[in-house]
Amino acid sequence: MCVLLGFAALSAALAFAAEGPSLAAGKLELKSAGVLAFGPPGILFVGDTAAASLIAIDTGDRAAKKSNGAFELKAVNEKIAAVLGTSADQIQIADVVVNPVSQNVYLSVSRGKGASAVALILKTDASGKITELGLDNVKHARVSLPDAPAAEAKDRRGGSLRMETITDIGYVDGRVFVAGLSNEEFASSLRSVPYPFKAADKGAGIEIFHGAHGRFETNAPVRTFVPYKVANTPHLLAAYTCTPLVSIPLSELKPGNKVKGKTIAELGNRNRPLDMIVYSKGGQDFILMANSSRGVMKLPTANLDKYEAIVAQTEKQGVPYETIEALKGVQQLDRYGANAALLLQVEGGSVDLRTVALP
Amino acid sequence: MRVLATITLLVLPAVAADVIVRRDGPVFRVAGLGTTEPAGGWSAVFQVHVGPQDLPPVMGTYVTEGSEVVFKPRFPVSDTVDCRVVAGGTTIVFPGKASSTEPSAHVRRVFPTAWKIPANQLKFYAEFSAPMEKGQAWERIRLKNSVGETVDLAFLEIEQELWDREGKRLTLLFDPGRIKRGVLPREQTGAALRAGETYTLIIDQEYRDAEGVPMKQGYFKVFQVEPEDRAFIDPAKWEVRIPRAGTRDSLAIAFGESIDGPLAQRLISVEGVAGAVELGAFEALWRFVPEKPWEAKEYKILVDTALEDLAGNRVGRPFDVDVFERITVRTDRRVVTLPFRVPRK
């Protein structure tokens, strides 16, 4: 779930050129609905891990709306369960994103938890009404991720248990970046898929090496990432599951390229990054990062290029951060207009969607 | 579910005023509401609810059939939840039936099957007998040390969880930050596994299968930890037992160490020969039984270099290399070929 800040204008300009040709109307079957990201206006990208593919859906949701501030939907899991005619324990919310144009909120949800689970995309807004994004006849396009084995293709030894879980996606400037992690060999990938999708060009893997960290980080999964300009140059800021925050110049993220990322912060043990956004306040840019143990962390982004690459350390280094103590249990995070963030928060057994003012 | 609906229909034909509510398979039928849709739509006079009062109604579509208004839920209402139909000022409850499924799921095995593993063990694979419910791994799986203390954050807790397509095999990655030397998590809390210690992997009996039913029994795997393994896999050191021509005897490879089981099954093959792979001796032994008898000729064993041992060391490349320049080898898949000749009888 990545919202652009530095590139917003550029993406918007490209968006209209990007719409259309690759999106054909028809029935869309989701095998799973995982991570979500908005791209060009109204275009929602969905990571379908079970089908080893990336899907672009034209939601048609392009009516601009200014943020009307607060929005709260308490016990959203119970409400979704009620609407889908089942109990809350049968509902899983994989991701939540805000359409930056309309401020409508989209959720990837599975009804049921086993192999027979049904994947769907739900939509809600400040009124709290939950509706389904109809997929029976929707403009969409699908691209298979390369090297992903076909779902049905068992090899002759019956061993097609390999899957690659998509851990995050983000759209920047005509490309969708897809981070994934295999359930067999210890290999993570970051792929660049051009949008509109072209059948012949499925996007290729990019290898990212980090200073002195060798294969450990090269293959560690990128948990969440966000595009951002460092010293006016587009970068991806990627948070790895094992704590470092790494900046990667976008210009080097080309298929087949071997890229050296720069570790700009080590955020300390027990910190498992879950989601990130970038925003501006008082003329300064900040990263807001939800993580499993510390609540939400706020990092200033000024002078990111000035930090020395971290190559070895035994304590927190690099970009300083503060912890927003008031925000606990935040699982998902997205921008909601210019001044607010939307949170999916799990507190005391209740799963709530709510907006908060950007800190 | 059809049977249930029929029974419900017999037991609860609800008549209130002139409104008659029926549950007919997945749909709900109401007679007595007229055939003219109210200004606010049929949902203004006819809704189906599950759960507490304040929750929104079940999503679905309305049609009229003869004198009945028919509500078709987007998904059939789960038969284990109570369901309330509110129509024309009347509320009728169709009680859910209790889940009566007997527990049957269990853990079939965990790779590695060895009871001695290196301190830098990279992953476990837990194979269940049935598809399991997702989203509970980090509550239901624990690692305890020899004095019964839970090892904090031993595994990389990715909320998506790394399952196979069927939902029967879960991959547990040890937190790589606690394996790699010289990085923060390891410096702060040390490695998850310490050489010389004994640990127990516990998968709770409460682990629910895809039907929401707990397992028949919990699972324990006790293992002892040996010093770290930081040596790459060297196929030149493998012992290959060559079968005789005219037989379907197995071709066997003794690796000299345990190898990642699922990868050994997928990434080692005999070029152009169909057959079945079995693993033995705690995955230190790979056996291949051909479908047709061996011929007296040269064959090739193909080993994908993505093959890993228990500590993630690959063919020709250890897991953990500290110098950037040393790892600039592309991670493109390569194949190592081991030729062998089946002799004449």
XYZ file of C-alpha atoms in Angstrom:
704
model
C 0.000 0.000 0.000
C 1.962 2.887 -1.238
C 0.879 6.416 -1.757
C 2.991 8.683 -3.785
C 3.963 12.042 -2.641
C 6.890 13.213 -4.678
C 5.509 11.724 -7.852
C 1.873 12.561 -7.513
C 1.792 15.130 -10.264
C 3.839 13.025 -12.607
C 1.734 9.935 -12.093
C -1.434 11.873 -12.632
C -0.137 13.199 -15.903
C 0.809 9.731 -17.054
C -2.338 8.218 -15.789
C -4.638 9.216 -18.563
C -2.226 7.957 -21.144
C -1.933 4.740 -19.213
C -5.627 3.980 -18.931
C -7.609 2.009 -21.342
C -5.929 -0.081 -23.947
C -4.870 -2.961 -21.753
C -8.064 -3.111 -19.732
C -10.788 -5.240 -21.263
C -14.224 -5.629 -19.719
C -15.098 -9.104 -18.545
C -15.450 -11.373 -15.571
C -12.552 -11.229 -13.159
C -11.912 -14.234 -10.975
C -9.695 -13.600 -8.000
C -8.039 -16.680 -6.558
C -6.882 -14.594 -3.636
C -6.916 -10.907 -2.824
C -3.847 -9.697 -1.044
C -1.997 -6.418 -1.160
C -3.614 -3.427 -2.865
C -2.335 -0.176 -4.353
C -3.895 2.597 -6.365
C -2.081 3.714 -9.497
C -3.411 6.003 -12.188
C -6.744 7.582 -11.151
C -9.315 4.873 -10.480
C -6.951 1.994 -11.264
C -6.588 -0.464 -8.405
C -3.775 -3.019 -8.419
C -4.366 -6.286 -6.587
C -1.742 -8.886 -5.718
C -3.234 -12.344 -6.293
C -0.725 -14.648 -4.661
C -2.644 -17.865 -5.305
C -2.798 -17.118 -9.031
C 0.785 -15.793 -9.048
C -0.395 -12.667 -10.766
C -0.860 -8.959 -10.553
C -4.232 -7.532 -11.566
C -5.232 -4.021 -12.571
C -8.900 -3.144 -12.099
C -10.565 -0.031 -13.408
C -12.830 0.847 -10.495
C -14.356 3.737 -12.451
C -14.070 5.609 -9.167
C -12.623 8.903 -10.345
C -14.949 11.531 -8.898
C -12.689 13.813 -6.911
C -13.672 14.523 -3.358
C -11.980 16.700 -0.829
C -11.302 15.028 2.446
C -14.123 15.544 4.856
C -11.890 14.839 7.792
C -12.844 12.202 10.255
C -14.130 8.761 9.405
C -14.600 5.851 11.751
C -15.940 2.372 11.191
C -15.700 0.384 14.388
C -15.695 -3.418 14.373
C -15.280 -3.386 10.616
C -14.586 -7.132 10.613
C -17.961 -7.839 12.253
C -19.742 -5.516 9.859
C -18.110 -7.178 6.872
C -19.025 -10.604 8.266
C -22.648 -9.506 8.687
C -22.855 -8.187 5.152
C -21.364 -11.420 3.813
C -23.688 -13.587 5.912
C -21.127 -15.230 8.124
C -19.305 -14.868 11.439
C -16.377 -12.533 12.061
C -13.955 -15.415 12.533
C -14.502 -16.288 8.884
C -13.336 -12.902 7.645
C -9.787 -11.888 6.920
C -8.828 -8.408 5.830
C -5.588 -8.534 3.854
C -5.134 -4.881 2.986
C -6.828 -1.506 3.089
C -6.173 1.392 0.713
C -7.703 4.770 0.099
C -8.476 5.875 -3.444
C -6.562 9.160 -3.368
C -8.993 10.741 -5.829
C -12.358 9.859 -4.279
C -11.299 9.113 -0.675
C -13.259 5.864 -0.911
C -11.718 3.019 1.048
C -11.035 -0.367 -0.576
C -10.415 -3.571 1.335
C -9.189 -6.937 0.113
C -11.090 -9.548 2.046
C -11.425 -13.280 2.132
C -14.670 -14.921 3.222
C -13.757 -18.259 4.702
C -10.264 -19.193 5.715
C -9.477 -22.482 4.080
C -8.777 -23.501 0.526
C -12.439 -22.781 -0.336
C -12.168 -19.156 0.793
C -13.657 -16.597 -1.582
C -11.643 -13.466 -2.343
C -13.369 -10.163 -2.899
C -12.805 -6.435 -2.898
C -15.072 -4.348 -0.690
C -15.518 -0.632 -0.699
C -16.643 1.764 1.966
C -16.659 5.492 2.588
C -17.292 8.022 5.314
C -20.965 6.932 5.467
C -19.784 3.503 6.625
C -21.845 1.618 4.039
C -20.021 -1.485 2.802
C -20.453 -2.491 -0.824
C -18.727 -4.962 -3.088
C -16.628 -3.981 -6.059
C -18.474 -6.016 -8.704
C -16.136 -8.223 -10.694
C -18.628 -9.909 -13.035
C -18.067 -7.400 -15.779
C -15.244 -5.106 -14.931
C -12.445 -3.581 -16.969
C -9.307 -5.330 -15.890
C -5.999 -6.814 -16.962
C -3.896 -9.524 -15.433
C -0.224 -10.246 -15.722
C 1.436 -13.445 -14.539
C 4.540 -12.958 -12.524
C 7.534 -14.524 -14.191
C 8.987 -17.788 -12.945
C 5.821 -18.448 -11.024
C 4.765 -22.038 -11.576
C 1.272 -22.496 -12.982
C -1.214 -23.318 -10.272
C -2.202 -26.656 -11.761
C 1.157 -27.614 -13.180
C 2.471 -30.316 -10.933
C 5.836 -31.529 -11.981
C 6.301 -35.212 -12.579
C 7.239 -35.757 -8.987
C 4.026 -34.103 -7.872
C 5.940 -31.356 -6.206
C 4.330 -28.052 -7.071
C 3.992 -26.786 -3.559
C 6.107 -23.757 -4.304
C 4.360 -20.403 -4.007
C 5.539 -16.906 -3.977
C 3.694 -14.682 -1.547
C 3.336 -11.085 -2.657
C 4.290 -8.934 0.318
C 3.722 -5.458 -1.164
C 2.977 -3.634 -4.381
C 3.324 0.002 -5.353
C 2.846 2.059 -8.481
C 5.335 4.672 -9.605
C 5.536 6.417 -12.889
C 4.233 3.735 -15.248
C 5.632 0.803 -13.315
C 4.246 -1.466 -10.624
C 6.816 -2.769 -8.181
C 6.008 -6.143 -6.696
C 7.814 -7.547 -3.657
C 7.535 -11.271 -3.061
C 8.852 -14.122 -0.962
C 9.071 -17.803 -1.838
C 7.824 -20.537 0.510
C 10.667 -22.836 -0.481
C 14.053 -21.490 -1.461
C 15.052 -18.502 0.612
C 14.617 -15.909 -2.085
C 12.776 -12.650 -2.104
C 12.197 -10.656 -5.224
C 11.392 -7.148 -6.258
C 9.906 -7.007 -9.705
C 9.173 -4.131 -11.975
C 6.086 -4.559 -14.145
C 5.324 -1.863 -16.705
C 1.750 -0.580 -16.713
C -0.256 -0.771 -18.965
C 0.652 -4.452 -18.942
C 2.173 -5.871 -22.066
C 1.836 -9.561 -22.672
C 5.415 -9.954 -23.797
C 6.935 -8.011 -20.952
C 6.024 -9.558 -17.676
C 8.522 -7.607 -15.686
C 11.769 -9.040 -14.535
C 13.441 -9.523 -11.228
C 15.776 -7.001 -9.774
C 18.467 -7.985 -7.366
C 19.195 -5.574 -4.607
C 22.400 -5.855 -2.701
C 23.039 -3.984 0.464
C 26.444 -2.869 1.491
C 27.939 -5.481 3.713
C 24.880 -7.568 4.314
C 25.320 -10.158 1.632
C 22.648 -12.635 0.878
C 20.916 -12.099 4.154
C 19.290 -8.899 3.062
C 19.498 -9.557 -0.604
C 17.084 -12.376 0.001
C 15.220 -11.067 3.000
C 11.682 -10.050 2.163
C 10.770 -6.447 1.531
C 7.832 -6.034 3.840
C 6.620 -2.650 2.685
C 7.940 0.128 0.510
C 7.091 3.630 -0.522
C 8.285 5.764 -3.419
C 9.950 8.990 -2.424
C 12.314 11.594 -3.791
C 15.695 11.753 -2.122
C 17.619 14.871 -3.170
C 15.158 15.274 -6.049
C 15.912 11.816 -7.343
C 13.154 9.199 -7.260
C 13.865 6.371 -4.856
C 12.041 3.509 -3.259
C 12.316 3.434 0.500
C 11.989 -0.210 1.430
C 11.492 -1.588 4.911
C 12.767 -5.116 5.271
C 11.253 -7.586 7.678
C 14.495 -7.642 9.546
C 14.523 -3.933 10.401
C 16.684 -1.940 8.030
C 15.243 0.892 5.999
C 16.908 0.897 2.618
C 16.850 3.500 -0.118
C 17.104 2.342 -3.692
C 17.425 4.736 -6.640
C 14.489 4.178 -8.968
C 16.537 4.815 -12.078
C 18.513 1.692 -11.320
C 15.486 -0.517 -10.781
C 15.540 -1.968 -14.242
C 14.754 -5.555 -15.092
C 17.820 -7.711 -14.823
C 19.806 -4.970 -13.149
C 21.804 -5.605 -10.056
C 21.183 -2.718 -7.724
C 23.007 -1.706 -4.623
C 20.619 -0.414 -1.994
C 21.746 1.831 0.796
C 20.777 1.025 4.355
C 19.870 4.388 5.850
C 18.386 3.297 9.139
C 18.386 0.298 11.405
C 15.219 0.520 13.405
C 16.104 -1.915 16.098
C 15.068 -5.337 17.185
C 11.445 -6.457 17.596
C 10.412 -3.944 15.019
C 8.543 -5.616 12.203
C 7.460 -3.030 9.689
C 3.874 -3.476 8.491
C 3.066 -0.479 6.361
C 4.435 2.934 5.421
C 3.214 6.253 4.073
C 4.956 9.505 3.226
C 3.377 12.893 3.900
C 4.091 16.591 4.173
C 3.436 18.778 7.155
C 4.624 22.299 7.819
C 6.816 22.204 4.720
C 8.606 19.043 5.849
C 8.188 15.491 4.677
C 7.836 12.546 7.000
C 7.562 8.786 6.816
C 4.979 7.176 9.030
C 5.625 3.493 9.610
C 3.319 1.048 11.342
C 5.082 -1.816 13.002
C 4.223 -4.757 15.130
C 5.835 -3.761 18.389
C 6.280 -0.027 18.649
C 3.042 1.433 17.488
C 3.671 3.954 14.769
C 7.046 5.543 14.058
C 7.557 8.925 12.472
C 10.776 9.666 10.609
C 11.738 12.980 9.050
C 12.820 12.602 5.453
C 14.911 15.752 5.139
C 18.450 15.060 4.002
C 17.922 11.352 3.499
C 20.758 11.461 1.024
C 23.106 12.778 3.674
C 23.010 9.697 5.836
C 25.978 7.453 5.459
C 25.242 3.948 4.382
C 25.124 1.694 7.398
C 27.327 -1.314 6.954
C 27.626 -2.742 10.429
C 26.230 -1.651 13.719
C 25.113 -2.809 17.058
C 22.596 -0.134 17.855
C 20.061 2.126 16.221
C 21.622 4.399 13.698
C 20.905 6.600 10.780
C 17.628 8.439 10.339
C 16.204 9.378 13.752
C 12.627 8.547 14.589
C 10.006 9.189 17.194
C 7.318 6.802 18.302
C 3.704 7.940 18.297
C 2.634 6.243 21.506
C -1.048 6.954 21.079
C -1.344 4.806 17.980
C -1.334 1.164 19.018
C -2.174 -1.958 17.084
C -1.989 -0.315 13.670
C -1.925 -3.012 10.992
C -2.571 -0.966 7.888
C -1.944 2.624 7.059
C -2.775 4.877 4.137
C -3.095 8.543 3.328
C -6.594 9.979 3.664
C -6.546 13.382 2.038
C -3.814 15.890 2.712
C -4.017 15.978 6.486
C -5.154 12.592 7.713
C -4.187 8.940 7.708
C -6.532 5.982 7.617
C -5.664 3.208 10.052
C -6.784 -0.353 10.380
C -6.325 -0.808 14.075
C -6.684 -3.923 16.168
C -7.317 -3.078 19.790
C -8.797 -5.265 22.462
C -10.210 -7.717 19.963
C -11.957 -5.043 17.925
C -10.826 -4.320 14.382
C -11.532 -0.682 13.585
C -11.027 1.583 10.610
C -10.453 5.171 11.596
C -8.796 8.325 10.431
C -6.375 10.350 12.515
C -4.759 13.692 11.863
C -1.239 13.276 10.517
C 1.153 13.720 13.413
C -27.399 -27.446 3.661
C -30.404 -28.201 1.478
C -31.532 -30.755 4.024
C -31.241 -28.217 6.780
C -33.284 -25.700 4.836
C -36.052 -28.191 4.257
C -36.200 -29.065 7.927
C -36.223 -25.421 8.865
C -39.009 -24.884 6.445
C -41.084 -27.568 8.119
C -40.359 -26.457 11.647
C -40.572 -22.740 11.247
C -43.155 -21.745 8.690
C -43.458 -18.275 10.032
C -46.786 -16.603 9.712
C -47.278 -13.154 11.147
C -50.035 -10.896 9.986
C -50.134 -11.695 6.294
C -46.397 -12.049 5.898
C -45.002 -15.527 5.257
C -41.252 -16.050 5.415
C -39.538 -19.128 3.955
C -35.920 -20.117 3.766
C -35.558 -21.995 0.518
C -32.020 -23.317 0.079
C -29.755 -20.296 -0.176
C -32.619 -17.826 -0.814
C -35.264 -16.237 1.394
C -38.839 -15.847 0.181
C -41.444 -13.562 1.640
C -45.078 -13.513 0.619
C -47.437 -10.779 1.661
C -45.308 -7.750 0.910
C -47.131 -7.012 -2.334
C -45.408 -6.814 -5.684
C -44.792 -3.097 -5.884
C -41.309 -2.173 -4.788
C -41.360 0.554 -2.130
C -39.649 3.854 -2.859
C -36.705 2.882 -0.650
C -36.296 -0.473 -2.415
C -37.269 -3.927 -1.089
C -34.578 -3.633 1.565
C -36.751 -1.007 3.280
C -39.282 -3.734 4.161
C -37.290 -6.980 3.946
C -33.808 -7.605 5.283
C -31.763 -10.613 6.326
C -29.352 -10.204 9.246
C -26.735 -12.314 10.948
C -25.095 -11.402 14.240
C -26.106 -8.628 16.629
C -28.829 -6.054 15.962
C -26.625 -3.105 15.119
C -24.806 -4.721 12.228
C -25.692 -4.002 8.604
C -27.910 -6.481 6.697
C -26.644 -9.298 4.514
C -25.712 -8.143 1.021
C -27.733 -9.560 -1.868
C -30.301 -8.971 -4.582
C -34.103 -8.873 -4.608
C -36.462 -10.124 -7.287
C -40.174 -10.750 -7.325
C -41.457 -14.178 -8.299
C -45.231 -14.339 -8.498
C -46.522 -12.996 -5.197
C -43.209 -13.498 -3.417
C -40.271 -11.216 -2.929
C -37.092 -13.288 -3.130
C -33.811 -12.268 -1.527
C -30.709 -13.956 -2.838
C -27.696 -13.339 -0.564
C -24.421 -12.582 -2.334
C -22.991 -15.596 -0.512
C -25.118 -18.347 1.022
C -25.547 -17.515 4.705
C -23.234 -19.764 6.750
C -25.275 -22.581 8.239
C -23.555 -22.189 11.585
C -24.806 -18.643 12.247
C -28.230 -17.558 13.445
C -30.034 -15.665 10.792
C -32.861 -13.151 11.314
C -35.299 -12.214 8.627
C -37.031 -8.894 9.190
C -39.943 -8.533 6.794
C -43.048 -6.387 6.944
C -42.515 -5.658 10.641
C -42.024 -9.316 11.555
C -38.785 -10.932 12.714
C -38.183 -14.626 12.171
C -35.055 -16.373 13.426
C -33.539 -19.355 11.658
C -31.091 -20.794 14.176
C -27.662 -21.888 12.983
C -26.665 -25.441 13.574
C -23.745 -26.255 15.801
C -20.627 -27.338 14.031
C -20.501 -31.051 14.687
C -17.437 -32.005 12.710
C -15.095 -34.302 14.597
C -11.504 -33.142 14.800
C -9.410 -35.012 12.265
C -6.578 -32.728 11.154
C -3.084 -33.369 12.417
C 0.500 -32.550 11.611
C 1.828 -35.239 9.268
C 5.478 -34.295 9.551
C 7.824 -31.389 9.885
C 10.861 -30.911 7.675
C 13.648 -31.281 8.580
C 12.823 -34.650 10.085
C 16.284 -34.745 11.696
C 16.519 -34.331 15.448
C 19.911 -32.641 15.223
C 19.932 -29.392 13.308
C 22.438 -26.551 12.906
C 22.130 -23.391 14.995
C 21.607 -21.407 11.799
C 18.694 -23.588 10.671
C 16.789 -21.446 8.182
C 13.296 -22.904 8.041
C 10.813 -25.570 9.021
C 8.003 -26.877 6.863
C 4.940 -28.112 8.744
C 2.815 -30.516 6.699
C -0.774 -30.875 7.850
C -3.157 -33.664 6.897
C -5.869 -31.221 5.804
C -6.166 -27.638 4.548
C -5.804 -25.317 7.512
C -7.281 -21.957 8.418
C -4.933 -19.096 7.699
C -4.018 -16.316 10.087
C -3.275 -18.209 13.306
C 0.297 -19.436 12.851
C 1.912 -16.866 15.138
C -0.472 -17.652 17.997
C -0.425 -21.427 17.678
C 3.203 -22.235 16.905
C 5.930 -21.803 19.493
C 9.498 -22.742 20.074
C 10.504 -23.574 23.644
C 13.955 -24.067 25.064
C 14.987 -26.881 27.375
C 13.661 -25.117 30.476
C 10.300 -24.500 28.878
C 10.723 -20.819 28.056
C 9.290 -19.638 24.782
C 11.942 -18.320 22.397
C 10.782 -14.812 21.658
C 10.202 -14.003 17.974
C 12.033 -17.060 16.729
C 10.182 -17.044 13.429
C 9.721 -14.334 10.869
C 6.105 -13.415 11.542
C 4.840 -12.464 8.123
C 1.109 -11.966 8.436
C 0.427 -13.379 4.980
C 1.945 -16.699 6.146
C 3.803 -18.843 3.643
C 1.389 -21.629 2.637
C 1.236 -23.857 -0.378
C -1.805 -23.599 -2.652
C -3.795 -26.249 -0.870
C -3.238 -24.680 2.529
C -1.649 -27.877 3.841
C 2.005 -26.941 4.136
C 3.241 -23.953 6.111
C 6.799 -22.652 5.801
C 8.273 -21.192 8.976
C 11.303 -19.028 8.369
C 13.554 -18.416 11.298
C 14.054 -14.679 11.547
C 16.978 -14.236 9.147
C 18.089 -11.235 11.181
C 18.928 -13.621 13.978
C 20.955 -15.879 11.735
C 23.089 -13.382 9.870
C 26.196 -12.285 11.690
C 26.785 -8.613 12.382
C 23.257 -7.278 12.092
C 21.153 -5.601 14.694
C 18.584 -8.195 15.775
C 21.252 -10.789 16.272
C 23.498 -8.415 18.164
C 20.619 -7.423 20.424
C 18.959 -10.706 21.203
C 21.377 -13.263 19.887
C 20.606 -16.189 17.673
C 17.247 -17.896 18.140
C 18.946 -21.285 18.470
C 22.049 -21.957 20.557
C 24.366 -24.862 19.893
C 24.231 -27.561 22.529
C 20.684 -26.702 23.634
C 17.558 -28.761 23.156
C 14.371 -27.144 21.866
C 10.789 -28.154 21.234
C 8.682 -26.952 18.338
C 5.050 -26.932 19.456
C 2.032 -26.752 17.182
C -1.033 -26.387 19.376
C -3.909 -28.791 19.209
C -6.124 -25.677 18.940
C -4.748 -25.022 15.443
C -7.944 -24.920 13.388
C -8.444 -26.564 10.038
C -10.205 -24.863 7.143
C -13.566 -25.930 8.608
C -12.723 -24.132 11.854
C -12.267 -27.418 13.745
C -9.226 -27.830 16.027
C -6.736 -30.596 15.328
C -7.127 -34.098 16.671
C -3.872 -33.701 18.560
C -1.063 -31.238 18.988
C 2.430 -31.748 17.628
C 5.807 -31.662 19.315
C 9.208 -31.910 17.709
C 12.171 -32.103 20.043
C 15.537 -31.354 18.507
C 19.081 -30.719 19.512
C 21.105 -27.858 18.130
C 24.557 -28.343 16.696
C 27.142 -25.724 15.719
C 26.351 -23.475 12.784
C 26.784 -24.808 9.268
C 28.334 -22.212 7.015
C 29.677 -24.505 4.310
C 28.134 -24.479 0.840
C 26.768 -27.603 -0.806
C 29.433 -29.328 -2.869
C 27.970 -31.970 -5.203
C 31.481 -33.233 -5.898
C 31.432 -34.678 -2.385
C 28.158 -36.539 -2.844
C 28.167 -40.316 -3.066
C 26.118 -41.614 -5.954
C 24.959 -45.237 -6.042
C 24.476 -46.261 -9.629
C 21.762 -48.822 -10.453
C 22.156 -51.815 -12.759
C 20.893 -51.892 -16.311
C 17.616 -53.689 -16.921
C 16.365 -52.994 -13.396
C 14.237 -50.333 -11.786
C 16.627 -50.146 -8.871
C 16.901 -46.761 -7.317
C 19.563 -44.264 -8.157
C 20.714 -42.934 -4.803
C 22.630 -39.888 -3.662
C 24.051 -39.604 -0.159
C 24.576 -35.903 0.482
C 26.661 -36.346 3.611
C 24.323 -33.884 5.391
C 20.593 -33.205 5.582
C 19.265 -31.137 2.709
C 16.073 -29.050 2.542
C 13.506 -31.773 1.819
C 11.015 -29.959 -0.438
C 13.851 -28.434 -2.464
C 15.607 -31.799 -2.825
C 12.365 -33.232 -4.198
C 11.884 -30.407 -6.679
C 15.373 -29.375 -7.732
C 17.202 -32.653 -8.358
C 16.202 -34.727 -11.364
C 17.539 -37.136 -13.950
C 17.550 -35.613 -17.387
C 14.905 -37.135 -19.630
C 13.884 -39.843 -17.144
C 10.480 -40.004 -15.464
C 10.319 -41.450 -12.015
C 9.614 -40.891 -8.353
C 11.790 -39.286 -5.701
C 11.940 -40.412 -2.100
C 13.986 -38.950 0.686
C 15.504 -40.908 3.520
C 17.964 -40.750 6.380
C 16.683 -37.373 7.605
C 16.818 -35.991 4.054
C 20.515 -36.856 3.744
C 19.576 -39.486 1.173
C 17.832 -38.929 -2.161
C 16.478 -41.915 -4.056
C 15.067 -41.938 -7.555
C 13.046 -44.876 -8.893
C 12.555 -44.695 -12.679
C 9.250 -45.611 -14.308
C 11.081 -47.773 -16.863
C 14.187 -49.929 -16.353
C 17.569 -48.279 -16.670
C 19.439 -48.756 -19.945
C 23.174 -49.291 -20.181
C 24.124 -45.771 -21.159
C 25.131 -42.385 -19.825
C 22.619 -40.353 -17.803
C 22.799 -36.940 -16.192
C 21.677 -35.887 -12.740
C 20.603 -32.241 -12.873
C 20.994 -30.193 -9.718
C 19.483 -26.716 -9.655
C 21.889 -24.496 -7.736
C 18.974 -23.021 -5.794
C 19.117 -26.220 -3.720
C 19.691 -25.391 -0.058
C 20.846 -27.303 2.964
C 19.201 -26.825 6.357
C 21.044 -23.557 6.932
C 20.224 -22.110 3.511
C 23.683 -22.714 2.085
C 23.363 -23.283 -1.622
C 25.313 -25.198 -4.189
C 28.659 -23.463 -4.389
C 27.505 -20.536 -2.269
C 27.171 -20.249 1.503
C 24.158 -18.468 2.989
C 26.048 -15.782 4.727
C 28.811 -13.986 2.866
C 29.952 -10.758 4.398
C 31.735 -8.951 1.639
C 29.638 -7.238 -1.006
C 32.046 -8.018 -3.822
C 32.022 -11.675 -2.991
C 28.361 -12.085 -3.758
C 28.130 -10.272 -7.029
C 27.589 -13.646 -8.647
C 24.169 -13.460 -10.287
C 21.499 -15.493 -8.568
C 20.270 -16.713 -11.931
C 19.282 -20.310 -11.777
C 22.080 -22.527 -12.883
C 22.212 -26.244 -13.128
C 25.072 -28.451 -12.061
C 25.275 -31.659 -14.069
C 26.471 -34.937 -12.563
C 26.912 -37.480 -15.347
C 26.921 -41.185 -14.574
C 27.007 -44.349 -16.651
C 24.781 -47.332 -16.014
C 27.000 -50.360 -16.775
C 25.898 -53.395 -18.753
C 24.601 -56.286 -16.718
